Tab-separated table of C-alpha atoms in Angstrom:
chain	number	residue	atom	x	y	z
A	1	MET	CA	4.433	6.416	-7.583
A	2	ALA	CA	4.187	2.752	-8.813
A	3	ASN	CA	7.259	0.978	-10.083
A	4	GLU	CA	8.028	-2.682	-10.862
A	5	LEU	CA	10.957	-3.908	-8.788
A	6	ASP	CA	12.237	-7.431	-8.619
A	7	GLY	CA	8.845	-8.733	-9.858
A	8	PHE	CA	6.865	-6.663	-7.295
A	9	ASN	CA	4.759	-3.548	-7.579
A	10	PHE	CA	6.315	-0.777	-5.504
A	11	GLU	CA	4.729	2.474	-4.522
A	12	GLN	CA	6.223	5.238	-2.474
A	13	ARG	CA	5.730	8.833	-1.340
A	14	HIS	CA	7.240	10.993	1.326
A	15	GLY	CA	6.566	14.296	2.897
A	16	LYS	CA	6.493	16.440	6.060
A	17	ALA	CA	3.565	16.596	8.425
A	18	ARG	CA	2.287	19.115	10.979
A	19	VAL	CA	4.384	22.011	10.058
A	20	ARG	CA	3.037	24.845	12.190
A	21	VAL	CA	3.302	28.415	10.787
A	22	ALA	CA	1.753	31.724	11.820
A	23	ARG	CA	1.757	34.666	9.520
A	24	VAL	CA	0.956	38.340	10.491
A	25	TRP	CA	0.183	41.128	8.096
A	26	ARG	CA	0.384	44.740	9.376
A	27	ASN	CA	-1.366	47.382	7.426
A	28	LYS	CA	0.561	50.597	7.909
A	29	SER	CA	-2.231	52.839	6.590
A	30	ASP	CA	-4.943	51.935	9.150
A	31	HIS	CA	-2.789	50.006	11.754
A	32	ILE	CA	-5.027	46.850	11.353
A	33	HIS	CA	-3.202	43.597	11.861
A	34	SER	CA	-4.333	40.334	10.254
A	35	MET	CA	-3.082	36.835	11.062
A	36	VAL	CA	-3.437	33.188	10.368
A	37	GLU	CA	-2.149	30.033	12.006
A	38	TRP	CA	-1.819	26.962	9.702
A	39	GLY	CA	-0.863	23.376	10.230
A	40	VAL	CA	0.670	22.265	6.939
A	41	SER	CA	1.248	18.653	5.700
A	42	ILE	CA	3.070	17.977	2.459
A	43	ILE	CA	3.247	14.744	0.454
A	44	LEU	CA	5.482	14.414	-2.693
A	45	LEU	CA	5.205	11.796	-5.341
A	46	SER	CA	8.687	11.752	-6.864
A	47	ASP	CA	11.158	9.635	-8.751
A	48	CYS	CA	13.449	8.675	-5.850
A	49	VAL	CA	13.322	4.851	-6.045
A	50	ASN	CA	17.182	4.699	-5.803
A	51	SER	CA	16.967	5.784	-2.242
A	52	TYR	CA	14.964	2.638	-1.360
A	53	VAL	CA	17.051	0.127	-3.349
A	54	ARG	CA	20.553	1.478	-3.837
A	55	ASP	CA	21.627	3.563	-0.862
A	56	ASP	CA	21.377	6.560	-3.252
A	57	ASN	CA	19.647	9.662	-1.805
A	58	SER	CA	20.529	12.028	-4.643
A	59	ASP	CA	16.909	12.301	-5.858
A	60	ILE	CA	15.262	12.918	-2.456
A	61	VAL	CA	13.792	16.278	-1.476
A	62	ALA	CA	14.590	16.323	2.245
A	63	THR	CA	11.580	16.701	4.530
A	64	ASP	CA	13.457	19.376	6.460
A	65	THR	CA	13.712	21.267	3.209
A	66	MET	CA	9.922	20.964	2.837
A	67	LYS	CA	9.483	22.467	6.319
A	68	ASN	CA	11.790	25.352	5.611
A	69	THR	CA	10.020	26.053	2.305
A	70	VAL	CA	6.777	26.563	4.246
A	71	TYR	CA	8.273	29.424	6.256
A	72	VAL	CA	10.031	31.003	3.285
A	73	LYS	CA	6.939	31.028	1.149
A	74	ALA	CA	4.852	32.365	4.031
A	75	LYS	CA	7.416	35.186	4.305
A	76	GLU	CA	7.103	35.858	0.538
A	77	CYS	CA	3.337	36.303	0.852
A	78	SER	CA	3.251	40.045	1.308
A	79	GLU	CA	-0.565	40.193	1.089
A	80	GLN	CA	-3.046	38.154	3.081
A	81	LEU	CA	-4.239	35.019	1.302
A	82	SER	CA	-6.497	31.993	1.943
A	83	ALA	CA	-5.313	28.571	3.061
A	84	GLU	CA	-6.254	27.224	-0.355
A	85	ASN	CA	-4.120	29.782	-2.198
A	86	PHE	CA	-1.135	29.079	0.083
A	87	ALA	CA	-1.559	25.339	-0.469
A	88	ILE	CA	-1.629	25.938	-4.233
A	89	LEU	CA	1.522	28.138	-4.078
A	90	LEU	CA	3.398	25.404	-2.147
A	91	ALA	CA	2.275	22.550	-4.431
A	92	ARG	CA	3.215	24.510	-7.564
A	93	HIS	CA	6.592	25.252	-6.136
A	94	PHE	CA	7.385	21.606	-5.434
A	95	THR	CA	6.190	20.377	-8.827
A	96	SER	CA	8.036	23.152	-10.784
A	97	PHE	CA	11.214	23.549	-8.790
A	98	TYR	CA	12.234	19.837	-8.443
A	99	LYS	CA	12.434	17.775	-11.693
A	100	GLN	CA	11.929	14.604	-9.550
A	101	VAL	CA	8.585	15.583	-8.251
A	102	THR	CA	5.576	14.617	-10.423
A	103	THR	CA	2.787	15.414	-7.935
A	104	ALA	CA	2.465	17.439	-4.735
A	105	ILE	CA	-0.357	17.088	-2.194
A	106	VAL	CA	-0.668	19.894	0.352
A	107	LYS	CA	-3.185	19.886	3.232
A	108	ILE	CA	-3.727	22.780	5.554
A	109	VAL	CA	-5.756	23.053	8.759
A	110	GLU	CA	-6.380	26.673	9.807
A	111	LYS	CA	-6.637	27.355	13.471
A	112	PRO	CA	-9.819	29.446	14.113
A	113	TRP	CA	-8.379	32.704	15.409
A	114	GLU	CA	-11.056	35.439	15.318
A	115	ARG	CA	-10.755	39.209	15.728
A	116	VAL	CA	-11.868	40.418	19.088
A	117	HIS	CA	-14.557	43.190	19.378
A	118	ILE	CA	-14.464	45.572	22.299
A	119	ASN	CA	-17.627	47.524	22.906
A	120	GLY	CA	-18.750	46.711	19.447
A	121	GLN	CA	-15.536	47.843	17.841
A	122	PRO	CA	-13.142	45.498	16.041
A	123	HIS	CA	-9.750	45.404	17.797
A	124	GLU	CA	-6.758	46.414	15.670
A	125	HIS	CA	-4.552	43.598	16.797
A	126	GLY	CA	-6.525	41.415	19.286
A	127	PHE	CA	-7.769	37.889	18.456
A	128	LYS	CA	-9.479	35.035	20.328
A	129	LEU	CA	-9.628	31.340	19.535
A	130	GLY	CA	-12.913	30.095	17.929
A	131	SER	CA	-14.189	26.564	17.474
A	132	GLU	CA	-14.590	25.011	13.991
A	133	LYS	CA	-11.564	24.684	11.771
A	134	HIS	CA	-11.115	25.502	8.042
A	135	THR	CA	-9.340	22.868	6.050
A	136	ALA	CA	-7.913	22.856	2.542
A	137	GLU	CA	-6.224	20.262	0.365
A	138	VAL	CA	-4.798	20.623	-3.010
A	139	THR	CA	-3.218	18.091	-5.419
A	140	VAL	CA	-1.082	19.584	-8.217
A	141	GLN	CA	0.532	17.496	-10.990
A	142	LYS	CA	3.564	18.715	-12.891
A	143	SER	CA	1.385	19.063	-15.992
A	144	GLY	CA	-0.616	21.736	-14.058
A	145	VAL	CA	-3.697	19.676	-13.423
A	146	LEU	CA	-5.188	20.651	-10.093
A	147	LYS	CA	-7.712	19.145	-7.564
A	148	LEU	CA	-8.932	21.418	-4.839
A	149	THR	CA	-11.065	20.651	-1.807
A	150	SER	CA	-12.001	22.701	1.214
A	151	GLY	CA	-13.753	21.763	4.404
A	152	ILE	CA	-14.985	22.445	7.900
A	153	GLU	CA	-14.125	20.374	11.003
A	154	GLY	CA	-15.960	20.673	14.303
A	155	LEU	CA	-18.997	22.766	13.476
A	156	SER	CA	-21.149	22.046	16.583
A	157	VAL	CA	-24.761	22.887	16.185
A	158	LEU	CA	-27.833	22.184	18.381
A	159	LYS	CA	-31.510	23.015	18.506
A	160	THR	CA	-33.793	22.360	21.446
A	161	THR	CA	-36.962	21.572	19.438
A	162	LYS	CA	-38.212	21.127	15.854
A	163	SER	CA	-36.859	17.616	15.627
A	164	GLY	CA	-38.315	14.138	15.692
A	165	PHE	CA	-37.745	10.481	14.573
A	166	GLU	CA	-40.647	8.273	13.597
A	167	GLY	CA	-41.611	5.440	11.243
A	168	PHE	CA	-38.261	3.542	11.439
A	169	ILE	CA	-38.009	-0.220	11.354
A	170	ARG	CA	-39.203	-1.913	14.584
A	171	ASP	CA	-38.247	-5.456	15.561
A	172	GLN	CA	-37.576	-7.541	18.696
A	173	TYR	CA	-34.306	-5.486	19.267
A	174	THR	CA	-35.968	-2.071	19.019
A	175	ALA	CA	-36.403	-0.119	22.281
A	176	LEU	CA	-36.271	3.491	21.003
A	177	PRO	CA	-39.608	5.168	21.233
A	178	GLU	CA	-40.975	7.283	18.305
A	179	THR	CA	-41.122	10.998	18.893
A	180	ARG	CA	-41.878	14.377	17.237
A	181	GLU	CA	-40.170	16.340	19.948
A	182	ARG	CA	-36.531	15.956	20.741
A	183	MET	CA	-33.229	17.958	20.853
A	184	LEU	CA	-30.984	17.573	17.788
A	185	ALA	CA	-27.258	18.122	18.121
A	186	THR	CA	-24.374	17.262	15.862
A	187	GLU	CA	-20.788	18.062	14.980
A	188	VAL	CA	-20.617	18.713	11.275
A	189	THR	CA	-17.596	17.672	9.256
A	190	ALA	CA	-17.925	18.949	5.671
A	191	LEU	CA	-15.684	18.451	2.661
A	192	TRP	CA	-16.407	19.972	-0.684
A	193	ARG	CA	-14.605	19.971	-4.034
A	194	TYR	CA	-14.260	22.843	-6.424
A	195	SER	CA	-14.696	22.496	-10.141
A	196	TYR	CA	-11.368	24.316	-10.959
A	197	GLU	CA	-8.897	21.946	-12.764
A	198	SER	CA	-5.837	24.228	-13.189
A	199	ALA	CA	-4.136	26.974	-11.303
A	200	SER	CA	-4.821	29.420	-14.112
A	201	SER	CA	-8.581	28.996	-13.679
A	202	ILE	CA	-8.503	29.848	-9.900
A	203	PRO	CA	-10.153	33.250	-9.022
A	204	LYS	CA	-7.641	36.014	-8.740
A	205	ASN	CA	-8.867	37.341	-5.445
A	206	PRO	CA	-6.420	35.899	-2.849
A	207	LEU	CA	-9.146	35.698	-0.154
A	208	TYR	CA	-11.831	34.290	-2.485
A	209	PHE	CA	-11.757	30.878	-0.876
A	210	THR	CA	-11.761	32.275	2.629
A	211	GLU	CA	-14.955	34.146	1.716
A	212	ARG	CA	-16.406	30.970	0.133
A	213	TYR	CA	-15.629	29.013	3.303
A	214	LEU	CA	-17.493	31.571	5.442
A	215	ASP	CA	-20.449	31.491	2.950
A	216	VAL	CA	-20.612	27.702	2.910
A	217	LYS	CA	-20.525	27.540	6.744
A	218	LYS	CA	-23.319	30.077	6.925
A	219	SER	CA	-25.406	28.153	4.380
A	220	LEU	CA	-24.977	24.892	6.324
A	221	ALA	CA	-25.926	26.509	9.614
A	222	ASN	CA	-28.899	28.389	8.232
A	223	THR	CA	-30.352	25.276	6.661
A	224	PHE	CA	-29.883	23.322	9.864
A	225	PHE	CA	-31.602	25.929	12.053
A	226	GLY	CA	-34.189	27.433	9.618
A	227	PRO	CA	-35.702	30.936	10.112
A	228	PRO	CA	-35.059	32.652	13.473
A	229	LYS	CA	-38.606	32.649	14.685
A	230	GLU	CA	-40.149	29.423	13.513
A	231	GLY	CA	-37.135	27.297	12.682
A	232	VAL	CA	-37.479	24.203	10.488
A	233	TYR	CA	-38.673	20.677	11.361
A	234	SER	CA	-36.176	17.787	11.089
A	235	ALA	CA	-37.671	14.398	10.467
A	236	SER	CA	-34.212	12.821	10.864
A	237	VAL	CA	-30.498	13.679	10.777
A	238	GLN	CA	-30.505	12.074	7.326
A	239	ARG	CA	-33.177	14.452	5.966
A	240	THR	CA	-31.451	17.481	7.436
A	241	LEU	CA	-28.024	16.415	6.082
A	242	PHE	CA	-29.461	16.144	2.531
A	243	GLN	CA	-31.082	19.510	2.808
A	244	MET	CA	-27.802	21.106	3.894
A	245	ALA	CA	-25.819	19.485	1.132
A	246	LYS	CA	-28.354	20.391	-1.483
A	247	ALA	CA	-28.434	24.085	-0.258
A	248	VAL	CA	-24.598	24.361	-0.810
A	249	LEU	CA	-24.668	22.919	-4.372
A	250	ASN	CA	-27.692	25.066	-5.281
A	251	ARG	CA	-26.033	28.297	-4.088
A	252	PHE	CA	-22.377	27.846	-5.219
A	253	PRO	CA	-21.969	26.724	-8.879
A	254	ASP	CA	-18.223	26.356	-8.533
A	255	ILE	CA	-18.674	23.579	-5.930
A	256	SER	CA	-19.025	20.274	-7.759
A	257	SER	CA	-19.573	17.952	-4.817
A	258	ILE	CA	-19.923	17.933	-1.045
A	259	GLN	CA	-19.565	15.290	1.668
A	260	LEU	CA	-21.066	15.708	5.102
A	261	LYS	CA	-20.577	13.662	8.327
A	262	MET	CA	-23.079	14.412	11.079
A	263	PRO	CA	-23.028	12.155	14.152
A	264	ASN	CA	-26.235	12.245	16.157
A	265	ILE	CA	-25.068	13.536	19.565
A	266	HIS	CA	-27.813	12.470	22.005
A	267	PHE	CA	-29.481	14.519	24.668
A	268	LEU	CA	-31.524	11.909	26.521
A	269	PRO	CA	-34.647	12.972	28.587
A	270	VAL	CA	-33.956	12.335	32.258
A	271	ASN	CA	-36.638	10.385	34.154
A	272	ILE	CA	-35.956	8.987	37.710
A	273	SER	CA	-38.024	5.981	38.730
A	274	SER	CA	-37.977	2.956	41.010
A	275	LYS	CA	-39.676	-0.422	40.700
A	276	GLU	CA	-42.658	0.951	42.544
A	277	ASN	CA	-43.262	4.377	40.822
A	278	THR	CA	-41.812	7.193	38.891
A	279	ILE	CA	-40.038	9.532	41.336
A	280	VAL	CA	-39.723	12.475	38.932
A	281	LYS	CA	-40.726	12.649	35.347
A	282	PHE	CA	-39.148	15.585	33.380
A	283	ASN	CA	-41.109	17.177	30.570
A	284	ASP	CA	-38.456	17.820	27.879
A	285	ASP	CA	-36.556	20.164	30.113
A	286	VAL	CA	-33.766	18.192	31.811
A	287	PHE	CA	-31.510	16.013	29.643
A	288	LEU	CA	-28.414	13.803	29.901
A	289	PRO	CA	-25.917	14.785	27.234
A	290	THR	CA	-23.867	11.973	25.837
A	291	ASP	CA	-21.748	11.346	22.766
A	292	GLU	CA	-20.919	7.668	23.542
A	293	PRO	CA	-22.352	5.820	21.733
A	294	HIS	CA	-23.734	8.104	19.003
A	295	GLY	CA	-25.461	7.575	15.696
A	296	SER	CA	-23.135	7.906	12.676
A	297	ILE	CA	-24.619	9.516	9.598
A	298	GLU	CA	-22.733	10.567	6.477
A	299	ALA	CA	-23.440	11.141	2.784
A	300	SER	CA	-22.180	12.882	-0.323
A	301	LEU	CA	-23.963	14.828	-2.932
A	302	SER	CA	-22.471	15.676	-6.339
A	303	ARG	CA	-23.336	17.060	-9.761
A	304	PHE	CA	-23.513	14.391	-12.487
A	305	TRP	CA	-20.245	15.613	-14.013
A	306	SER	CA	-18.317	15.774	-10.666
A	307	LYS	CA	-15.210	13.630	-10.284
A	308	MET	CA	-15.477	13.344	-6.470
């Protein structure tokens, strides 16, 4: 919050970061257990200027209280819900329960626990750790205005063909050869904003955003890879990124914008040679994987009315 103090502009916020909480739901009828593990971070914008300038802490919501609130609210959730819904629940609590709080920002990173399958059958209470992470961030104002974003961190994808890079600018510093045959690998970070602007407009299904996350992840991967048999050619990481972003906006009308970061993680063809001759020349079959340095490509795509 911005205030004028002693002739200066003063802004402050405070919160609690990296609150780790796990919640288990046990269905008594079919004995199936469900669980999530969340890392929760909370930021409050509140009227507590006196704590900075007058040794007066009477308007501060203690960060330890924020931590305890996460566990209490998790306990109160008798039914399984998405990270987005839990973030909204927390943010609405802070803005409605404390008169000093004008805005709450809650970010959640969900650890990718996945149900184990044994001999093709889902295990009732067994889970294994996956790879990419589901993220959610909500900003809720005391007026009820809401901003909701979701995302993916660490979606690693690779294809061994159907990728090239040609026609780029060449000058005295260019050593990279043009090619229509290379490996393409990246670690996708995606962030998308929903069009919902109030808690009352959020879908009632408590797992709606979990399902939407899985659908977006599937859309991104399918666009990257193409059909199972023939795949799809990538003329550049830039072209593939745009196709992936466009596929998401075309399929999901309640997503107003999406941002993608896709570093080009290189797999360099290995060729061993001396000054006299080439000792061994590999034919697109042996590579040196390296992510340092790597190309950095990112872009965002939004509908004309989006506020991202």
